Amino acid sequence: AQRVTQPEKLLSVFKGAPVELKCNYSYSGSPELFWYVQYSRQRLQLLLRHISRESIKGFTADLNKGETSFHLKKPFAQEEDSAMYYCALRREYGNKLVFGAGTILRVKS
Amino acid sequence: GAGVSQSPRYKVAKRGQDVALRCDPISGHVSLFWYQQALGQGPEFLTYFQNEAQLDKSGLPSDRFFAERPEGSVSTLKIQRTQQEDSAVYLCASSLVITPTANYGYTFGSGTRLTVV
């Protein structure tokens, strides 16, 4: 079975500091990995996916198959980045998502 | 519509009561998913529809949970004889395609928060 682990419930950083939200997964095949974000009082929305290899709002994430990780990084945190972040996995040829428990990112001024 | 609409936004049910939660996906979206999100947890898959066909119901926790999408658009998740452990946010998501891609992903609704007292 697939599993996604986000070890930190809460990550608190100061504005301008680097951010790394950790995500590890277990799946023996070739997964597709995603980061979803939920801002206060808003619905869950896609932030980025590993296949796109893009940077969204300054965030990047690299899939490391050796370490089975997909950590989310941003060099300089901004207050508007404060939100709940979920890492999610989809099996190859599948369509349902398996989510981690989420990490609250709090950016302090 | 412009997005995935779920109703009601909040529902309080007495233990043992039956509830029905509605999801209005984006018009024309083929795939529809239901997820359950308990407090402090990530969403967990319940069931999946491709048009009106329920192709995967492996995540439904018990036979008290039932979902339907009779005309391939609106879906209803029904929970019979609700229990306290059913308290959660129920999320609906839809996608234009069968296997979401970079250009056609999932759109989530705002969810229904169910509290069983």
Short mmCIF file of C-alpha atoms in Angstrom, two decimals:
data_model
loop_
_atom_site.label_atom_id
_atom_site.label_comp_id
_atom_site.label_asym_id
_atom_site.label_seq_id
_atom_site.Cartn_x
_atom_site.Cartn_y
_atom_site.Cartn_z
CA ALA A 1 0.00 0.00 0.00
CA GLN A 2 1.09 3.56 -0.61
CA ARG A 3 1.86 5.86 2.30
CA VAL A 4 2.84 9.52 2.59
CA THR A 5 4.54 10.84 5.72
CA GLN A 6 4.89 14.47 6.69
CA PRO A 7 6.85 14.37 9.95
CA GLU A 8 6.19 17.95 11.06
CA LYS A 9 2.73 19.04 12.20
CA LEU A 10 3.84 22.66 12.46
CA LEU A 11 6.75 24.59 11.01
CA SER A 12 7.26 28.13 12.23
CA VAL A 13 9.81 30.40 10.52
CA PHE A 14 10.55 34.09 10.31
CA LYS A 15 9.84 36.10 7.18
CA GLY A 16 12.81 35.91 4.83
CA ALA A 17 14.09 32.62 6.28
CA PRO A 18 14.38 29.47 4.13
CA VAL A 19 11.60 26.91 4.33
CA GLU A 20 11.69 23.16 3.87
CA LEU A 21 8.56 21.07 4.34
CA LYS A 22 9.42 17.39 4.47
CA CYS A 23 7.58 14.63 2.67
CA ASN A 24 8.52 10.95 2.46
CA TYR A 25 6.58 8.27 0.69
CA SER A 26 6.45 4.52 0.39
CA TYR A 27 5.50 2.98 -2.91
CA SER A 28 7.36 0.39 -4.92
CA GLY A 29 6.39 1.67 -8.36
CA SER A 30 6.82 5.03 -10.11
CA PRO A 31 4.57 7.48 -8.30
CA GLU A 32 3.49 10.94 -9.22
CA LEU A 33 3.99 13.38 -6.33
CA PHE A 34 2.09 16.59 -5.60
CA TRP A 35 2.03 19.42 -3.12
CA TYR A 36 -1.38 20.86 -2.27
CA VAL A 37 -1.96 24.01 -0.24
CA GLN A 38 -4.94 25.22 1.76
CA TYR A 39 -4.96 28.89 2.75
CA SER A 40 -7.19 30.04 5.58
CA ARG A 41 -10.88 29.67 4.67
CA GLN A 42 -10.06 28.52 1.14
CA ARG A 43 -10.35 25.19 -0.59
CA LEU A 44 -7.55 22.76 -1.26
CA GLN A 45 -5.60 23.70 -4.37
CA LEU A 46 -2.66 22.31 -6.28
CA LEU A 47 0.65 24.04 -5.65
CA LEU A 48 2.95 21.95 -7.80
CA ARG A 49 3.60 18.46 -9.17
CA HIS A 50 6.92 16.75 -9.68
CA ILE A 51 6.32 15.99 -13.34
CA SER A 52 6.05 19.68 -14.20
CA ARG A 53 9.41 20.53 -12.61
CA GLU A 54 8.29 24.13 -12.20
CA SER A 55 8.52 26.77 -9.51
CA ILE A 56 5.25 28.14 -8.21
CA LYS A 57 5.19 31.18 -5.87
CA GLY A 58 8.91 30.59 -5.35
CA PHE A 59 8.40 27.00 -4.17
CA THR A 60 10.21 24.04 -5.71
CA ALA A 61 10.22 20.33 -4.96
CA ASP A 62 12.46 17.61 -6.32
CA LEU A 63 11.54 13.96 -6.36
CA ASN A 64 14.35 11.90 -4.85
CA LYS A 65 13.60 8.28 -5.65
CA GLY A 66 16.61 6.99 -3.71
CA GLU A 67 15.43 8.62 -0.50
CA THR A 68 11.72 8.36 -1.46
CA SER A 69 11.30 12.03 -0.64
CA PHE A 70 9.60 15.05 -2.18
CA HIS A 71 10.49 17.94 0.10
CA LEU A 72 9.03 21.38 -0.61
CA LYS A 73 11.49 24.28 -0.47
CA LYS A 74 11.46 28.05 -0.69
CA PRO A 75 14.57 30.18 -0.15
CA PHE A 76 12.81 33.19 1.42
CA ALA A 77 9.50 32.72 3.23
CA GLN A 78 6.79 35.37 2.97
CA GLU A 79 3.90 35.98 5.37
CA GLU A 80 1.39 35.06 2.67
CA ASP A 81 2.91 31.57 2.53
CA SER A 82 1.28 30.78 5.89
CA ALA A 83 -1.08 27.89 5.18
CA MET A 84 -1.57 24.14 5.52
CA TYR A 85 0.51 22.10 3.07
CA TYR A 86 -0.27 18.54 2.04
CA CYS A 87 2.00 16.18 0.15
CA ALA A 88 0.13 13.65 -1.99
CA LEU A 89 0.97 10.63 -4.13
CA ARG A 90 -0.75 9.05 -7.09
CA ARG A 91 0.17 5.61 -8.37
CA GLU A 92 1.22 5.22 -11.97
CA TYR A 93 -1.92 4.56 -14.03
CA GLY A 94 -4.05 5.48 -11.01
CA ASN A 95 -6.20 8.50 -10.36
CA LYS A 96 -6.87 8.67 -6.63
CA LEU A 97 -4.59 10.62 -4.33
CA VAL A 98 -2.99 9.43 -1.10
CA PHE A 99 -2.36 12.39 1.20
CA GLY A 100 -0.01 12.98 4.10
CA ALA A 101 -1.34 14.39 7.36
CA GLY A 102 -0.26 17.92 6.45
CA THR A 103 2.12 20.54 7.84
CA ILE A 104 1.03 23.96 9.04
CA LEU A 105 3.50 26.60 7.89
CA ARG A 106 3.49 29.73 9.98
CA VAL A 107 5.59 32.65 8.76
CA LYS A 108 6.21 35.26 11.43
CA SER A 109 7.04 38.87 10.76
CA GLY B 1 -20.70 26.18 -12.53
CA ALA B 2 -17.39 27.87 -11.91
CA GLY B 3 -16.23 25.43 -9.29
CA VAL B 4 -17.13 22.31 -7.33
CA SER B 5 -20.01 23.10 -5.04
CA GLN B 6 -20.82 21.11 -1.90
CA SER B 7 -23.83 21.37 0.34
CA PRO B 8 -24.53 21.77 3.12
CA ARG B 9 -21.35 23.48 4.35
CA TYR B 10 -22.05 22.33 7.89
CA LYS B 11 -24.20 19.50 9.19
CA VAL B 12 -24.86 18.48 12.77
CA ALA B 13 -26.45 15.09 13.14
CA LYS B 14 -27.57 13.16 16.18
CA ARG B 15 -26.00 9.75 16.51
CA GLY B 16 -28.07 7.25 14.61
CA GLN B 17 -29.45 9.79 12.15
CA ASP B 18 -29.04 9.38 8.38
CA VAL B 19 -27.35 12.19 6.42
CA ALA B 20 -26.95 13.03 2.73
CA LEU B 21 -24.13 15.20 1.43
CA ARG B 22 -24.28 16.70 -2.04
CA CYS B 23 -21.56 17.45 -4.57
CA ASP B 24 -22.08 19.50 -7.73
CA PRO B 25 -18.97 19.01 -9.88
CA ILE B 26 -17.85 21.31 -12.65
CA SER B 27 -20.07 20.78 -15.66
CA GLY B 28 -18.66 18.16 -18.03
CA HIS B 29 -16.21 16.71 -15.54
CA VAL B 30 -15.95 12.98 -16.02
CA SER B 31 -14.23 11.97 -12.78
CA LEU B 32 -15.61 12.57 -9.32
CA PHE B 33 -13.98 11.64 -6.02
CA TRP B 34 -15.10 11.69 -2.40
CA TYR B 35 -12.55 12.06 0.41
CA GLN B 36 -12.97 12.04 4.20
CA GLN B 37 -10.77 14.33 6.28
CA ALA B 38 -10.74 13.72 10.01
CA LEU B 39 -9.49 16.44 12.33
CA GLY B 40 -5.72 16.82 12.11
CA GLN B 41 -5.41 14.37 9.23
CA GLY B 42 -5.06 14.58 5.49
CA PRO B 43 -7.92 13.68 3.17
CA GLU B 44 -8.52 9.94 2.77
CA PHE B 45 -10.04 8.45 -0.36
CA LEU B 46 -13.56 7.09 -0.11
CA THR B 47 -14.85 6.43 -3.60
CA TYR B 48 -14.50 7.30 -7.29
CA PHE B 49 -16.97 7.73 -10.15
CA GLN B 50 -16.29 7.83 -13.85
CA ASN B 51 -19.45 9.43 -15.19
CA GLU B 52 -22.27 7.46 -13.51
CA ALA B 53 -20.18 4.33 -12.87
CA GLN B 54 -18.76 3.84 -9.41
CA LEU B 55 -15.45 2.23 -10.31
CA ASP B 56 -13.75 2.23 -6.93
CA LYS B 57 -15.38 2.16 -3.51
CA SER B 58 -12.49 0.59 -1.68
CA GLY B 59 -12.21 3.50 0.76
CA LEU B 60 -15.75 3.41 2.11
CA PRO B 61 -15.27 2.54 5.80
CA SER B 62 -18.43 0.50 6.28
CA ASP B 63 -21.66 -0.52 4.62
CA ARG B 64 -23.28 2.49 6.28
CA PHE B 65 -21.62 4.63 3.62
CA PHE B 66 -23.18 4.77 0.18
CA ALA B 67 -22.51 7.05 -2.79
CA GLU B 68 -24.27 7.56 -6.07
CA ARG B 69 -24.01 9.65 -9.21
CA PRO B 70 -27.04 8.50 -11.20
CA GLU B 71 -26.79 10.86 -14.17
CA GLY B 72 -23.05 11.33 -14.21
CA SER B 73 -23.14 14.83 -12.77
CA VAL B 74 -24.35 15.54 -9.20
CA SER B 75 -23.23 13.03 -6.59
CA THR B 76 -24.63 12.25 -3.16
CA LEU B 77 -22.76 10.62 -0.30
CA LYS B 78 -25.15 9.04 2.19
CA ILE B 79 -24.22 7.91 5.66
CA GLN B 80 -26.74 5.79 7.52
CA ARG B 81 -26.99 5.52 11.31
CA THR B 82 -24.22 8.06 11.85
CA GLN B 83 -21.65 7.41 14.57
CA GLN B 84 -19.34 9.84 16.34
CA GLU B 85 -16.35 8.54 14.39
CA ASP B 86 -18.04 9.74 11.19
CA SER B 87 -17.41 13.34 12.27
CA ALA B 88 -15.11 14.79 9.62
CA VAL B 89 -14.95 17.10 6.63
CA TYR B 90 -16.15 15.37 3.48
CA LEU B 91 -14.45 16.67 0.36
CA CYS B 92 -15.53 16.23 -3.21
CA ALA B 93 -13.17 16.66 -6.17
CA SER B 94 -13.77 16.46 -9.89
CA SER B 95 -11.66 16.29 -13.01
CA LEU B 96 -12.34 16.79 -16.69
CA VAL B 97 -10.44 13.63 -17.59
CA ILE B 98 -10.12 10.08 -16.28
CA THR B 99 -6.49 10.36 -15.25
CA PRO B 100 -5.72 13.98 -14.35
CA THR B 101 -2.77 15.47 -16.18
CA ALA B 102 -0.72 18.63 -15.95
CA ASN B 103 -3.33 20.60 -17.85
CA TYR B 104 -6.42 18.91 -16.43
CA GLY B 105 -6.09 18.37 -12.70
CA TYR B 106 -8.43 17.94 -9.77
CA THR B 107 -10.69 20.71 -8.50
CA PHE B 108 -11.74 20.40 -4.89
CA GLY B 109 -14.92 21.66 -3.27
CA SER B 110 -14.98 23.50 0.05
CA GLY B 111 -16.23 20.42 1.83
CA THR B 112 -19.06 19.58 4.21
CA ARG B 113 -18.17 19.55 7.90
CA LEU B 114 -20.20 16.79 9.57
CA THR B 115 -20.43 16.73 13.35
CA VAL B 116 -22.18 13.78 14.97
CA VAL B 117 -23.35 14.45 18.53
#
